XYZ file of C-alpha atoms in Angstrom:
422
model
C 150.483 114.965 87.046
C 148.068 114.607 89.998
C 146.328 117.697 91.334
C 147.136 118.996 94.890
C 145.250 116.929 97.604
C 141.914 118.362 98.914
C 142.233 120.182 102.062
C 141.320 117.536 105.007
C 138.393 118.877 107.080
C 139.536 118.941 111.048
C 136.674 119.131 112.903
C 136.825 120.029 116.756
C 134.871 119.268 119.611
C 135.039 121.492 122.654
C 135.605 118.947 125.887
C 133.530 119.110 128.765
C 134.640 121.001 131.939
C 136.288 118.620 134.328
C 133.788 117.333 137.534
C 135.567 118.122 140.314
C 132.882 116.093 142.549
C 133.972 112.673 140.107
C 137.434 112.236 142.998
C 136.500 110.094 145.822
C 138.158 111.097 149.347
C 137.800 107.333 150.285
C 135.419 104.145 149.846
C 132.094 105.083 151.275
C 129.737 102.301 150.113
C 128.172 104.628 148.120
C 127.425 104.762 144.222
C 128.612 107.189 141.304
C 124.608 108.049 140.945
C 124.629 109.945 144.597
C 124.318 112.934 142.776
C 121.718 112.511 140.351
C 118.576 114.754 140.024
C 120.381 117.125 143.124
C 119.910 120.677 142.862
C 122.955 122.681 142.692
C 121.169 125.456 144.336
C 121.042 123.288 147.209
C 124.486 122.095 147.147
C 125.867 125.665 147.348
C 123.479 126.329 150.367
C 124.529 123.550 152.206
C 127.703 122.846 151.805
C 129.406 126.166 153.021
C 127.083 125.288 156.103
C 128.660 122.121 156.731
C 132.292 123.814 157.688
C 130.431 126.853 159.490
C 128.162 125.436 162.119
C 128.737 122.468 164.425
C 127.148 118.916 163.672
C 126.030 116.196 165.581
C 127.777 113.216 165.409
C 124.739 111.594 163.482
C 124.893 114.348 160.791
C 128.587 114.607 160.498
C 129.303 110.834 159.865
C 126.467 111.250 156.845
C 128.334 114.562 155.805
C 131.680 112.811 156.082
C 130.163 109.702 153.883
C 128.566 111.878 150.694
C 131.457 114.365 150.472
C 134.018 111.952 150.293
C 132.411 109.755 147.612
C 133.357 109.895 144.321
C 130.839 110.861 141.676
C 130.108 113.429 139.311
C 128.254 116.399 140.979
C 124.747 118.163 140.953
C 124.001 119.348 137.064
C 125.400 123.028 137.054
C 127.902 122.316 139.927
C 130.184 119.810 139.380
C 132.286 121.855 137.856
C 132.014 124.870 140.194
C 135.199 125.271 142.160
C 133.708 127.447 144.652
C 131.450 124.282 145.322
C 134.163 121.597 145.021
C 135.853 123.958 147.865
C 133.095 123.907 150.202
C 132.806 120.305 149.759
C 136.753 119.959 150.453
C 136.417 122.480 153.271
C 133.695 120.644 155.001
C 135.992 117.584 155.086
C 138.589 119.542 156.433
C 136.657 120.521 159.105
C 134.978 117.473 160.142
C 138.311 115.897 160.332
C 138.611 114.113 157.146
C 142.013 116.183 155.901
C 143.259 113.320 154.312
C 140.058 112.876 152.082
C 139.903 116.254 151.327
C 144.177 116.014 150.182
C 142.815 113.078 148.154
C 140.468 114.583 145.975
C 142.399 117.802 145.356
C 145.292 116.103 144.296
C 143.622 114.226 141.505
C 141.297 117.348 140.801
C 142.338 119.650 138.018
C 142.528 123.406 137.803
C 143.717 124.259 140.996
C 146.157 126.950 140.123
C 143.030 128.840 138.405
C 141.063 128.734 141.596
C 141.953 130.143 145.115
C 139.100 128.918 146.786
C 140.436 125.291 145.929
C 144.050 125.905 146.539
C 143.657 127.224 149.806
C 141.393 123.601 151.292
C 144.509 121.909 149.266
C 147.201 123.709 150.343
C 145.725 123.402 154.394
C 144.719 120.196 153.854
C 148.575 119.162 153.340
C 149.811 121.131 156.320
C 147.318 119.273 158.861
C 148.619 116.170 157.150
C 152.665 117.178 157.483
C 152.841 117.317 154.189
C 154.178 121.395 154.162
C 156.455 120.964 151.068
C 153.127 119.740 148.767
C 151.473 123.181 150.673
C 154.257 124.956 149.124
C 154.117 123.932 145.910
C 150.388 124.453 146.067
C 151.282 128.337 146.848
C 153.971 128.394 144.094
C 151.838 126.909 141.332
C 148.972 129.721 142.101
C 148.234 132.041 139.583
C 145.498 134.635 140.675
C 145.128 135.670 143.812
C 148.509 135.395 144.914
C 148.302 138.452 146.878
C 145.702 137.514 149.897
C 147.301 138.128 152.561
C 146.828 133.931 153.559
C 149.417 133.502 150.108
C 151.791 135.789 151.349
C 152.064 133.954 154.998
C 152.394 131.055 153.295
C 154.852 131.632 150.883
C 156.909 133.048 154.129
C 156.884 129.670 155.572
C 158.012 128.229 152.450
C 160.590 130.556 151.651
C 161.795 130.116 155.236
C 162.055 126.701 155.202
C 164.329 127.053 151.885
C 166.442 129.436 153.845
C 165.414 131.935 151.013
C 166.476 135.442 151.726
C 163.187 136.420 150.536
C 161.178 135.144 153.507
C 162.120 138.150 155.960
C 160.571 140.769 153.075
C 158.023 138.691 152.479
C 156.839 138.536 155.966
C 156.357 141.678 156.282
C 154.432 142.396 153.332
C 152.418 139.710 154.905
C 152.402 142.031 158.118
C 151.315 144.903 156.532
C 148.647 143.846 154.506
C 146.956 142.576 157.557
C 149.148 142.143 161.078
C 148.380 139.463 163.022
C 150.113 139.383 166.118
C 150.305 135.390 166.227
C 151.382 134.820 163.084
C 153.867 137.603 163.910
C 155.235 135.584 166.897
C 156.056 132.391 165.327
C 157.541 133.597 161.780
C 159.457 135.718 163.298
C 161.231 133.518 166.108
C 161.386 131.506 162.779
C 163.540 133.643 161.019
C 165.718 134.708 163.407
C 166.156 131.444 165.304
C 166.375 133.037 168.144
C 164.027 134.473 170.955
C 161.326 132.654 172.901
C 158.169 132.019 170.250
C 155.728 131.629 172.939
C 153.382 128.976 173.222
C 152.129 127.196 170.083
C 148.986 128.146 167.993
C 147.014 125.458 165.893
C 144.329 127.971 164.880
C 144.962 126.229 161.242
C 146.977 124.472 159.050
C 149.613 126.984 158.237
C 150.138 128.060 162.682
C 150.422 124.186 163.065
C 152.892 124.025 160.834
C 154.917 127.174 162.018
C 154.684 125.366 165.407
C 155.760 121.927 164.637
C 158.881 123.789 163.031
C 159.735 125.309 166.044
C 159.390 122.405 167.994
C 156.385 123.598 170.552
C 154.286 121.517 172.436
C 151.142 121.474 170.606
C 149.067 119.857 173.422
C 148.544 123.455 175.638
C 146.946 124.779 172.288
C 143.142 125.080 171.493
C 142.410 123.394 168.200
C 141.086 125.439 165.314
C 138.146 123.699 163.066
C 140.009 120.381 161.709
C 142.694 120.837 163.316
C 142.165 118.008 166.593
C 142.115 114.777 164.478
C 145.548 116.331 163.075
C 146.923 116.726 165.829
C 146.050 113.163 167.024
C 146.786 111.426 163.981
C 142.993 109.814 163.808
C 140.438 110.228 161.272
C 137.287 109.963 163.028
C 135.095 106.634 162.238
C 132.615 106.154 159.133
C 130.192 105.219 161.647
C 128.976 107.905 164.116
C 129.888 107.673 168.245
C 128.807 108.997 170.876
C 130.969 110.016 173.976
C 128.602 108.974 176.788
C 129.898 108.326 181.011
C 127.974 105.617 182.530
C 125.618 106.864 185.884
C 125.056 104.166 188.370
C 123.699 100.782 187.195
C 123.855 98.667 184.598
C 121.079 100.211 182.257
C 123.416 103.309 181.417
C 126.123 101.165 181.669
C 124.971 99.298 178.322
C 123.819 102.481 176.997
C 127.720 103.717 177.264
C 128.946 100.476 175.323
C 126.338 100.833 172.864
C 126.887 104.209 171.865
C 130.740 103.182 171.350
C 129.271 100.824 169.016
C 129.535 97.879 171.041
C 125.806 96.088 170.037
C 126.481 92.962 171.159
C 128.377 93.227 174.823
C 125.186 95.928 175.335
C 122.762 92.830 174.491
C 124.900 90.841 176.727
C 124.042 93.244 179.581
C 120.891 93.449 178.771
C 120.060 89.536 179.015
C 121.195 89.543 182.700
C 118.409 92.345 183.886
C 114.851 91.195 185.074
C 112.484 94.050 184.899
C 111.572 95.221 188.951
C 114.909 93.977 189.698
C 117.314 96.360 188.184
C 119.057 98.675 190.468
C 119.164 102.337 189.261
C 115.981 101.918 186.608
C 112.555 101.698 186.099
C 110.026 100.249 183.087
C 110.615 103.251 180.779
C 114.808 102.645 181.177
C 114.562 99.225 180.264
C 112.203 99.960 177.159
C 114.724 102.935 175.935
C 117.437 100.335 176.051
C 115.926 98.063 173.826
C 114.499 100.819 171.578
C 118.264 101.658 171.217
C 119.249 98.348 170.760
C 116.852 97.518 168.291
C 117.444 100.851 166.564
C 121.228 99.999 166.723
C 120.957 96.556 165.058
C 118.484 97.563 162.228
C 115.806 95.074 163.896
C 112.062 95.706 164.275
C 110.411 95.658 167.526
C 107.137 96.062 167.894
C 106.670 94.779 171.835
C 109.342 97.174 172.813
C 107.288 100.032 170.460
C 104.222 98.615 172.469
C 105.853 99.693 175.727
C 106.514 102.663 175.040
C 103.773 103.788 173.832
C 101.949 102.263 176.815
C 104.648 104.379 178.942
C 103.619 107.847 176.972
C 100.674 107.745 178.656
C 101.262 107.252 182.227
C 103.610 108.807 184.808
C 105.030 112.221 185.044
C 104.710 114.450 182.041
C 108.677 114.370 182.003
C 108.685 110.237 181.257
C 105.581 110.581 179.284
C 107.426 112.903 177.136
C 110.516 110.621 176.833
C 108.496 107.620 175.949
C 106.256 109.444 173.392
C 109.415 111.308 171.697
C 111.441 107.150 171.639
C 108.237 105.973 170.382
C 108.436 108.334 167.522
C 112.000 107.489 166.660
C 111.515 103.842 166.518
C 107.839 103.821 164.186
C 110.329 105.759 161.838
C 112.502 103.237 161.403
C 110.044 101.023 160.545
C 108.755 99.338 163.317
C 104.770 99.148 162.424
C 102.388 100.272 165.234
C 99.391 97.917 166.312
C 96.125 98.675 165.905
C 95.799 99.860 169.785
C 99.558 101.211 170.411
C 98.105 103.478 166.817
C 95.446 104.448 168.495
C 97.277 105.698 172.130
C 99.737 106.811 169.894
C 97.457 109.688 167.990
C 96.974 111.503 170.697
C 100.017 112.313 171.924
C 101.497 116.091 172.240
C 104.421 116.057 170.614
C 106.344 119.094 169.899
C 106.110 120.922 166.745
C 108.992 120.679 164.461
C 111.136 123.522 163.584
C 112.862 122.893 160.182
C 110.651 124.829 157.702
C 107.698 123.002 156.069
C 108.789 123.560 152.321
C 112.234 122.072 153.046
C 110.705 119.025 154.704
C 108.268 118.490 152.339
C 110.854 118.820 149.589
C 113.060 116.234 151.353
C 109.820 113.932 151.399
C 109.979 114.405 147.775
C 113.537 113.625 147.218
C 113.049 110.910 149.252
C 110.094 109.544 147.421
C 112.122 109.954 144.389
C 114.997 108.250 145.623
C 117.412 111.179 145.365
C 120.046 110.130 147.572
C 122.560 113.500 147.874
C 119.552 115.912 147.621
C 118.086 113.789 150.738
C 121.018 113.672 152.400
C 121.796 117.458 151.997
C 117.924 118.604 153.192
C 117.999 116.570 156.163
C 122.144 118.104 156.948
C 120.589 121.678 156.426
C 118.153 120.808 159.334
C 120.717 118.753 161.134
C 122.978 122.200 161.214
C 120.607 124.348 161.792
C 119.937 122.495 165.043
C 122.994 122.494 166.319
C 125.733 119.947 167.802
C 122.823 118.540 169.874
C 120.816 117.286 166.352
C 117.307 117.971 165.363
C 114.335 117.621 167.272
C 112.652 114.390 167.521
C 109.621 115.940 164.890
C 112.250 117.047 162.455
C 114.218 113.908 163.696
C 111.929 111.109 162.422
C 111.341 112.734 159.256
C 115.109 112.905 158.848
C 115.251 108.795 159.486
C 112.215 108.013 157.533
C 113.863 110.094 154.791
C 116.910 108.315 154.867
C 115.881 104.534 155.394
C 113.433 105.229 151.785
C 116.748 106.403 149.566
C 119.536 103.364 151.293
C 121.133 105.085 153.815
C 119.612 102.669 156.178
C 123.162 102.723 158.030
C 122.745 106.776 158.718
C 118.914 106.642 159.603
C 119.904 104.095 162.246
C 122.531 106.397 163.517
C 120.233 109.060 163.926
C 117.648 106.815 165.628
C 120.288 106.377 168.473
C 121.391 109.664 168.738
C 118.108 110.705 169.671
C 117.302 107.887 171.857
C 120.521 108.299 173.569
C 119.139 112.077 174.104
C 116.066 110.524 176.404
C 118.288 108.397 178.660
């Protein structure tokens, strides 16, 4: 008879953690390589940033458009759900809920992670969708006591007419009271009483004040929670809200900063320079800097001008001209000989953003490392504030992006920053 059968060798492989950057939010335009070469040491300093402190319409459409590609993250953070949060978080705030709902629902793991949960689970409630919240809250496995959990699970239980709701409230209550959220849940369990006016300080009061029927429009919107409330995402492409002065020359600058490139042309082929009510030399060269900027195009006689205008005139204009100049060499347009040469000697101010971080952004830039770019020149675009950078740290921002392909975003920060000079 035939001996037993060896013993088959099984041999396992352990599988690599799941990227949780690999989910696109939408289509960006943007390749699966974005990531490549990025430090993760950057990505968790800039990223929390990006939901804390208020961008500039520039930075936040380029913020917008790397966070919601899809593709796999910075070696050493991919996987890190505390990252993947901040990077869902940012979308939240910058009024990309959807995107950020998106990627969470294809991502893995988040019933090990509370970090993640809680971006999913107020992503859904901006978006009306409470009962995928809920389920988000149910399926959570550490963490369930934070005191957001609790309120949460209230709602939910409430809206299942579960007896449970009214006990659970008030553990909510006294782990942390909050006289708000005290207001609405409880004119929602009892049905009855006036619940005061509505609160949309996040996901979780919007929904407590949809359910009660409250007009939502008295209410000052939390971070995220505007373009939820009006049912828009905002635009890939930045925009600028800009009211016309008198005269035609701000007129076009309005359209153009809507996006409008070509009825701003229009305008501008019916003005005559001396003959344009309401502007001078320097306002007709800053609207075709913008419009040049605007369409991508090169324009050296317009960079000519105003570099002629940076040295004459009050120190205000001179500054204006010298600052637009700046903005449009870094796009590209190449100075002449003698504009080069005026050009030198101008005073510009000193840049803020630390010289280490620029110069590393040079270098990622050089080394065409699109998401580390992008995320240097977003830590200097936050760190400045809702009005942008500087036009030093400005032009080295453009320059930066135009030399990794985000030709589209260095454009958009061109015309911020000329729109700043009007």
């Amino acid at each position: 008879m035939p001996g037993p059968a060896p013993a088959q060798v099984v041999e396992t492989m352990a599988l690599p953690a799941p990227d949780l950057f690999s989910s696109a939010g939408r289509e960006t335009g943007l390749g699966a390589e974005l990531w490549d070469g990025a430090s993760a040491a950057t990505a968790r300093s800039v990223l929390p940033m990006l939901a804390q402190k208020p961008l500039s319409p520039a930075a936040s459409a380029l913020a917008r458009s790397v966070l919601a590609t899809g593709a796999r993250g910075p070696e050493g953070a991919g996987n890190d759900p505390e990252v993947a949060a901040a990077r869902a978080q940012a979308l939240v705030v910058l009024g990309e809920a959807p995107a950020a709902q998106a990627i969470l629902r294809r991502s893995g793991g988040l019933e090990r992670s509370e970090a993640l949960s809680r971006v999913g689970a107020e992503a859904a409630l901006l978006t009306g969708a409470d009962q995928e919240a809920c389920d988000i809250a149910q399926a959570l496995s550490v963490a369930r006591d934070q005191v957001y959990w609790l309120r949460l699970r209230a709602y939910c239980q409430a809206r299942a007419e579960d007896p449970a709701a009214r006990l659970t409230y008030e553990l909510a209550q006294g782990v942390d009271r909050d006289a708000v959220f005290g207001r609405l849940m409880g004119a929602r369990l009892t049905g009855t009483g006036d619940p005061g006016a509505a609160s949309v300080r996040n996901g979780l009061d919007l929904a407590l004040s949809r359910s009660l029927g409250l007009d939502l429009t008295t209410a000052e919107p939390g971070p995220g929670v505007g373009p939820a409330l009006s049912g828009e995402v905002p635009p890939p492409q930045a925009r600028w809200p800009m009211i016309a002065t008198e005269g035609p020359v701000s007129a076009a600058m309005a359209v153009l900063a809507q996006g409008d490139i070509a009825l701003a042309e229009g305008v501008r082929g019916t003005l005559v320079q001396d003959e344009v009510p309401q502007a001078g030399a320097l306002d007709l060269a800053l609207l075709d800097a913008l419009i040049a900027a605007a369409s991508g195009r090169q324009d050296r006689p317009t960079l000519d001008r105003l570099v002629e205008r940076g040295g004459v005139g009050e120190a205000r204009n001179r500054r204006r001209a010298q600052e637009a100049a700046l903005l449009l060499a870094a796009l590209g347009t190449p100075l002449g000989p003698q504009a080069r040469g005026e050009f030198v000697s101008f005073n510009l101010a000193a840049p803020k953003a630390p010289v280490a971080r620029s110069f590393a952004m040079d270098q990622a830039a050089a080394a065409r490392l699109t998401g580390e770019t992008a995320l240097l020149a977003l830590w200097t675009s936050a760190e400045a504030g809702p009005g942008g950078p500087g036009a030093a740290d400005r032009a080295r921002i453009i320059a930066a992006l135009s030399a990794v392909g985000l030709a589209d975003h260095a454009r958009a920060f061109a015309v911020e920053g000329l729109l700043a000079l009007r």
